[in-house]
């Protein structure tokens, strides 16, 4: 089955969709072929974001659900609230029916993901939510089945496949739900959800070390958690050791597998080995041509690498490629391209034949909605770009917009591994600070001043200059009532201040500042992202010392 354990596709990637097409006849009769084929079609839809591909994905997943349904116990283990009445004898399920349950749950979860991106109406949002809940309930029941039938596993030749599916599902659900802000978790617990990060990681680790074809997926889920989620939605403190140890055997077995190379590059980047990461991302692009969307992930990473290095022309090159080729978030890409060009001298911008003002003015028209909601990063970009609106007449230039976006995407923890890059960024920030002091005042002056202080504080924190960093952060906090537009600056600055206190051993003080940021501010840009990060920090900092 492609994507979940077949070595060939990990090595070459080029023939993955052709291989998937060959499974269509078998997908009508085999639940695992149905799951494998539909998973690949769904993955293609998520990568392209084309409505045609999304419709194909939904159609394939419907067919897969029908195939799995044929093999499920007619009186299903979980279908409604009344199912608890029929939970008496898990051992009455045949091995085939056990596998049908786990495959059905996986299909349902993927179909829910596509339902969210299919359209923006509320009905689809509710449908998607109900599918997720049903999938979650099935996984919970499958865990109960696993615990009851484990003693008979030697009698069941495919027991390990069922076990792997349960560990992947339970592990992923617990891990993802544990990331949610406390107020959302309380609401979800009311309707039957729960999330335990330690349990989730334990289940995924057991699944990754198992014999099932889902073992690679368990491994890749943990890798995604360590190399992306911990940085974007977490504290930025990454378990590099585990990530490297999980990846090592796959990298050895598939040295030219694009997915393996991608994670290898990402790990090198998180270690501060920026130049090595750059080379590996370039190799990752060169080893396959079939999945152009996978190239876009590499373009995104390379763009940020050149932002970290302040190589603005090369950063512009990759942002331009994303604007031309990727459909994931046009508003974000165009804003980033304009922001990067804003860091260049005027003659360098002229050589690109781009018009920065025109680019900023395009951003609002490119905003999209998913599950009826605007994407937070796009809303942020739209709001910032309004300083270039034709209605205002003369544009009011953004200050260090590329570094502000680098902060939003939590790039400073990566740069902290490199003193040279941090020092160069500080020089750029201090130049902007001096320019602001000599500039004519306008409506945005205080907001710009506070943004520069936040960025300067982050640079100083990275350079182990805590007293100076604290002065910068306190300047922003004390200017709260003077801010007119960028109200996000104060709660985000409190978050940075909390980490500064934590690094100095003042845990109680750090927790108090985090709770202030969480409880005393609302309705600001990127609020959800900050709440994710606060939740992650409190989860770690409030642990008993024995843990």
CSV table of C-alpha atoms in Angstrom, one decimal, residues 88-308:
chain,number,residue,atom,x,y,z
A,88,UNK,CA,-20.6,-6.3,25.8
A,89,UNK,CA,-18.6,-8.7,23.7
A,90,UNK,CA,-15.6,-7.2,21.8
A,91,UNK,CA,-14.2,-10.7,21.2
A,92,UNK,CA,-17.2,-11.5,19.0
A,93,UNK,CA,-15.7,-9.3,16.3
A,94,UNK,CA,-13.9,-11.2,13.6
A,95,UNK,CA,-10.4,-10.1,12.7
A,96,UNK,CA,-11.7,-8.8,9.4
A,97,UNK,CA,-14.3,-6.7,11.2
A,98,UNK,CA,-11.7,-5.3,13.6
A,99,UNK,CA,-9.7,-4.1,10.6
A,100,UNK,CA,-12.8,-2.7,9.0
A,101,UNK,CA,-13.4,-0.5,12.1
A,102,UNK,CA,-9.9,1.0,12.0
A,103,UNK,CA,-9.9,1.6,8.3
A,104,UNK,CA,-13.3,3.2,8.5
A,105,UNK,CA,-12.1,5.5,11.2
A,106,UNK,CA,-9.1,6.6,9.1
A,107,UNK,CA,-11.2,7.2,6.1
A,108,UNK,CA,-13.8,9.2,8.1
A,109,UNK,CA,-11.1,11.5,9.5
A,110,UNK,CA,-9.6,12.2,6.1
A,111,UNK,CA,-13.0,12.9,4.6
A,112,UNK,CA,-13.6,15.4,7.5
A,113,UNK,CA,-10.4,17.2,6.6
A,114,UNK,CA,-11.6,17.6,3.0
A,115,UNK,CA,-15.0,18.6,4.1
A,116,UNK,CA,-13.5,21.6,5.9
A,117,UNK,CA,-11.6,22.8,2.8
A,118,UNK,CA,-14.4,22.0,0.3
A,119,UNK,CA,-16.5,25.0,1.0
A,120,UNK,CA,-17.0,27.8,3.5
A,121,UNK,CA,-20.6,27.1,4.5
A,122,UNK,CA,-21.5,26.3,8.1
A,123,UNK,CA,-23.2,23.0,7.1
A,124,UNK,CA,-19.9,21.5,5.9
A,125,UNK,CA,-18.2,22.8,9.0
A,126,UNK,CA,-20.8,20.9,11.2
A,127,UNK,CA,-20.5,17.8,9.0
A,128,UNK,CA,-16.8,17.8,9.3
A,129,UNK,CA,-17.0,18.1,13.1
A,130,UNK,CA,-19.4,15.2,13.4
A,131,UNK,CA,-17.2,13.0,11.2
A,132,UNK,CA,-14.2,13.8,13.5
A,133,UNK,CA,-16.2,13.0,16.6
A,134,UNK,CA,-17.4,9.7,15.1
A,135,UNK,CA,-13.8,8.8,14.1
A,136,UNK,CA,-12.6,9.6,17.6
A,137,UNK,CA,-15.2,7.4,19.2
A,138,UNK,CA,-14.4,4.5,16.9
A,139,UNK,CA,-10.7,4.9,17.7
A,140,UNK,CA,-11.5,4.8,21.4
A,141,UNK,CA,-13.6,1.6,21.0
A,142,UNK,CA,-10.8,0.1,18.9
A,143,UNK,CA,-8.4,0.8,21.8
A,144,UNK,CA,-10.8,-1.2,24.1
A,145,UNK,CA,-10.9,-4.0,21.5
A,146,UNK,CA,-7.1,-4.0,21.3
A,147,UNK,CA,-6.8,-4.3,25.1
A,148,UNK,CA,-9.3,-7.2,25.2
A,149,UNK,CA,-7.9,-9.1,22.2
A,150,UNK,CA,-4.2,-8.6,22.8
A,151,UNK,CA,-3.9,-11.9,24.6
A,152,UNK,CA,-4.9,-13.7,21.4
A,153,UNK,CA,-2.6,-11.7,19.1
A,154,UNK,CA,-0.4,-14.8,18.2
A,155,UNK,CA,-3.5,-16.4,16.7
A,156,UNK,CA,-4.2,-13.4,14.5
A,157,UNK,CA,-1.6,-13.0,11.7
A,158,UNK,CA,-2.6,-9.4,11.0
A,159,UNK,CA,-3.0,-8.3,14.6
A,160,UNK,CA,-0.1,-6.0,14.3
A,161,UNK,CA,-1.7,-4.0,11.5
A,162,UNK,CA,-4.8,-3.5,13.7
A,163,UNK,CA,-2.6,-2.5,16.6
A,164,UNK,CA,-0.6,-0.1,14.5
A,165,UNK,CA,-3.8,1.6,13.3
A,166,UNK,CA,-5.1,2.0,16.8
A,167,UNK,CA,-1.8,3.5,18.0
A,168,UNK,CA,-1.6,5.9,15.1
A,169,UNK,CA,-5.2,7.1,15.6
A,170,UNK,CA,-5.2,7.3,19.4
A,171,UNK,CA,-1.7,8.8,19.5
A,172,UNK,CA,-2.5,11.5,16.9
A,173,UNK,CA,-5.8,12.5,18.4
A,174,UNK,CA,-4.4,12.8,21.9
A,175,UNK,CA,-1.3,14.7,20.7
A,176,UNK,CA,-3.3,17.2,18.6
A,177,UNK,CA,-6.0,17.8,21.1
A,178,UNK,CA,-3.4,18.4,23.9
A,179,UNK,CA,-2.1,21.4,21.9
A,180,UNK,CA,-5.4,23.2,22.1
A,181,UNK,CA,-5.9,26.2,24.4
A,182,UNK,CA,-7.4,25.3,27.8
A,183,UNK,CA,-10.7,27.0,27.1
A,184,UNK,CA,-11.2,25.0,23.9
A,185,UNK,CA,-10.2,21.7,25.7
A,186,UNK,CA,-12.8,22.3,28.4
A,187,UNK,CA,-15.5,22.7,25.7
A,188,UNK,CA,-14.3,19.6,23.8
A,189,UNK,CA,-14.2,17.5,27.0
A,190,UNK,CA,-17.9,18.4,27.5
A,191,UNK,CA,-18.7,16.6,24.2
A,192,UNK,CA,-16.5,13.6,24.8
A,193,UNK,CA,-13.0,14.6,23.6
A,194,UNK,CA,-9.8,14.5,25.7
A,195,UNK,CA,-6.2,15.0,24.9
A,196,UNK,CA,-3.2,13.7,26.8
A,197,UNK,CA,0.2,14.7,25.2
A,198,UNK,CA,2.2,12.0,27.1
A,199,UNK,CA,-0.2,9.3,26.2
A,200,UNK,CA,-0.3,10.5,22.5
A,201,UNK,CA,3.5,10.4,22.2
A,202,UNK,CA,3.7,7.1,24.0
A,203,UNK,CA,1.2,5.5,21.6
A,204,UNK,CA,2.9,6.9,18.5
A,205,UNK,CA,6.3,5.8,19.8
A,206,UNK,CA,5.0,2.3,20.3
A,207,UNK,CA,3.4,2.4,16.8
A,208,UNK,CA,6.7,3.7,15.3
A,209,UNK,CA,8.6,0.8,16.8
A,210,UNK,CA,6.1,-1.8,15.8
A,211,UNK,CA,5.8,-4.1,12.8
A,212,UNK,CA,2.8,-2.6,11.0
A,213,UNK,CA,2.7,-0.8,7.8
A,214,UNK,CA,1.5,2.2,9.7
A,215,UNK,CA,4.8,2.4,11.7
A,216,UNK,CA,6.3,4.9,9.2
A,217,UNK,CA,3.2,7.1,9.6
A,218,UNK,CA,3.6,7.0,13.4
A,219,UNK,CA,7.2,8.0,13.0
A,220,UNK,CA,6.4,10.8,10.5
A,221,UNK,CA,3.7,12.2,12.9
A,222,UNK,CA,6.2,12.4,15.7
A,223,UNK,CA,8.7,14.1,13.3
A,224,UNK,CA,6.0,16.6,12.2
A,225,UNK,CA,5.3,17.3,15.9
A,226,UNK,CA,8.9,17.9,16.8
A,227,UNK,CA,10.0,19.8,13.7
A,228,UNK,CA,7.0,21.9,13.0
A,229,UNK,CA,4.2,21.9,15.5
A,230,UNK,CA,6.5,22.5,18.5
A,231,UNK,CA,7.9,25.6,16.7
A,232,UNK,CA,4.8,27.1,15.2
A,233,UNK,CA,2.2,26.3,17.9
A,234,UNK,CA,4.5,25.5,20.8
A,235,UNK,CA,7.4,26.9,22.8
A,236,UNK,CA,10.0,26.5,20.1
A,237,UNK,CA,11.9,24.0,22.3
A,238,UNK,CA,12.3,21.0,20.1
A,239,UNK,CA,13.3,17.4,20.9
A,240,UNK,CA,16.0,17.2,18.3
A,241,UNK,CA,17.5,14.0,19.7
A,242,UNK,CA,14.3,12.0,19.3
A,243,UNK,CA,13.7,13.5,15.9
A,244,UNK,CA,17.1,12.5,14.6
A,245,UNK,CA,16.9,9.0,16.1
A,246,UNK,CA,13.5,8.4,14.5
A,247,UNK,CA,14.6,9.6,11.1
A,248,UNK,CA,18.0,7.9,11.0
A,249,UNK,CA,16.9,4.4,9.9
A,250,UNK,CA,14.6,5.8,7.2
A,251,UNK,CA,17.3,8.1,6.0
A,252,UNK,CA,19.7,5.2,5.8
A,253,UNK,CA,17.2,3.0,4.0
A,254,UNK,CA,16.0,5.7,1.6
A,255,UNK,CA,18.9,8.3,1.2
A,256,UNK,CA,17.2,9.9,-1.8
A,257,UNK,CA,13.6,9.8,-0.5
A,258,UNK,CA,12.3,13.3,-0.8
A,259,UNK,CA,10.3,13.1,2.4
A,260,UNK,CA,13.3,11.8,4.4
A,261,UNK,CA,15.5,14.5,2.9
A,262,UNK,CA,13.0,17.1,3.8
A,263,UNK,CA,12.9,16.1,7.5
A,264,UNK,CA,16.7,15.8,7.5
A,265,UNK,CA,17.0,19.4,6.2
A,266,UNK,CA,14.4,20.6,8.7
A,267,UNK,CA,16.3,19.0,11.6
A,268,UNK,CA,19.6,20.6,10.4
A,269,UNK,CA,17.8,24.0,10.3
A,270,UNK,CA,16.5,23.6,13.8
A,271,UNK,CA,20.1,22.8,15.0
A,272,UNK,CA,21.3,26.1,13.4
A,273,UNK,CA,23.1,24.4,10.6
A,274,UNK,CA,21.5,26.8,8.1
A,275,UNK,CA,23.9,26.2,5.2
A,276,UNK,CA,23.6,22.4,5.4
A,277,UNK,CA,19.8,22.7,5.6
A,278,UNK,CA,19.9,24.9,2.4
A,279,UNK,CA,21.9,22.3,0.5
A,280,UNK,CA,19.6,19.4,1.6
A,281,UNK,CA,16.4,21.3,0.7
A,282,UNK,CA,17.9,21.9,-2.8
A,283,UNK,CA,18.6,18.2,-3.1
A,284,UNK,CA,15.1,17.4,-1.9
A,285,UNK,CA,13.8,19.5,-4.9
A,286,UNK,CA,16.0,17.7,-7.4
A,287,UNK,CA,15.3,14.1,-6.5
A,288,UNK,CA,11.7,14.2,-7.7
A,289,UNK,CA,9.5,16.1,-10.2
A,290,UNK,CA,6.1,14.4,-9.8
A,291,UNK,CA,5.0,16.2,-6.7
A,292,UNK,CA,5.5,19.9,-7.5
A,293,UNK,CA,3.6,20.8,-4.4
A,294,UNK,CA,6.4,19.2,-2.4
A,295,UNK,CA,8.8,21.6,-4.0
A,296,UNK,CA,6.7,24.4,-2.6
A,297,UNK,CA,7.4,23.2,0.9
A,298,UNK,CA,11.1,23.4,0.1
A,299,UNK,CA,10.7,26.9,-1.4
A,300,UNK,CA,9.0,28.0,1.8
A,301,UNK,CA,11.9,26.7,3.9
A,302,UNK,CA,14.5,28.2,1.6
A,303,UNK,CA,12.8,31.6,1.6
A,304,UNK,CA,13.0,31.7,5.4
A,305,UNK,CA,16.6,30.5,5.4
A,306,UNK,CA,17.6,33.5,3.2
A,307,UNK,CA,15.5,35.8,5.4
A,308,UNK,CA,17.5,34.6,8.4
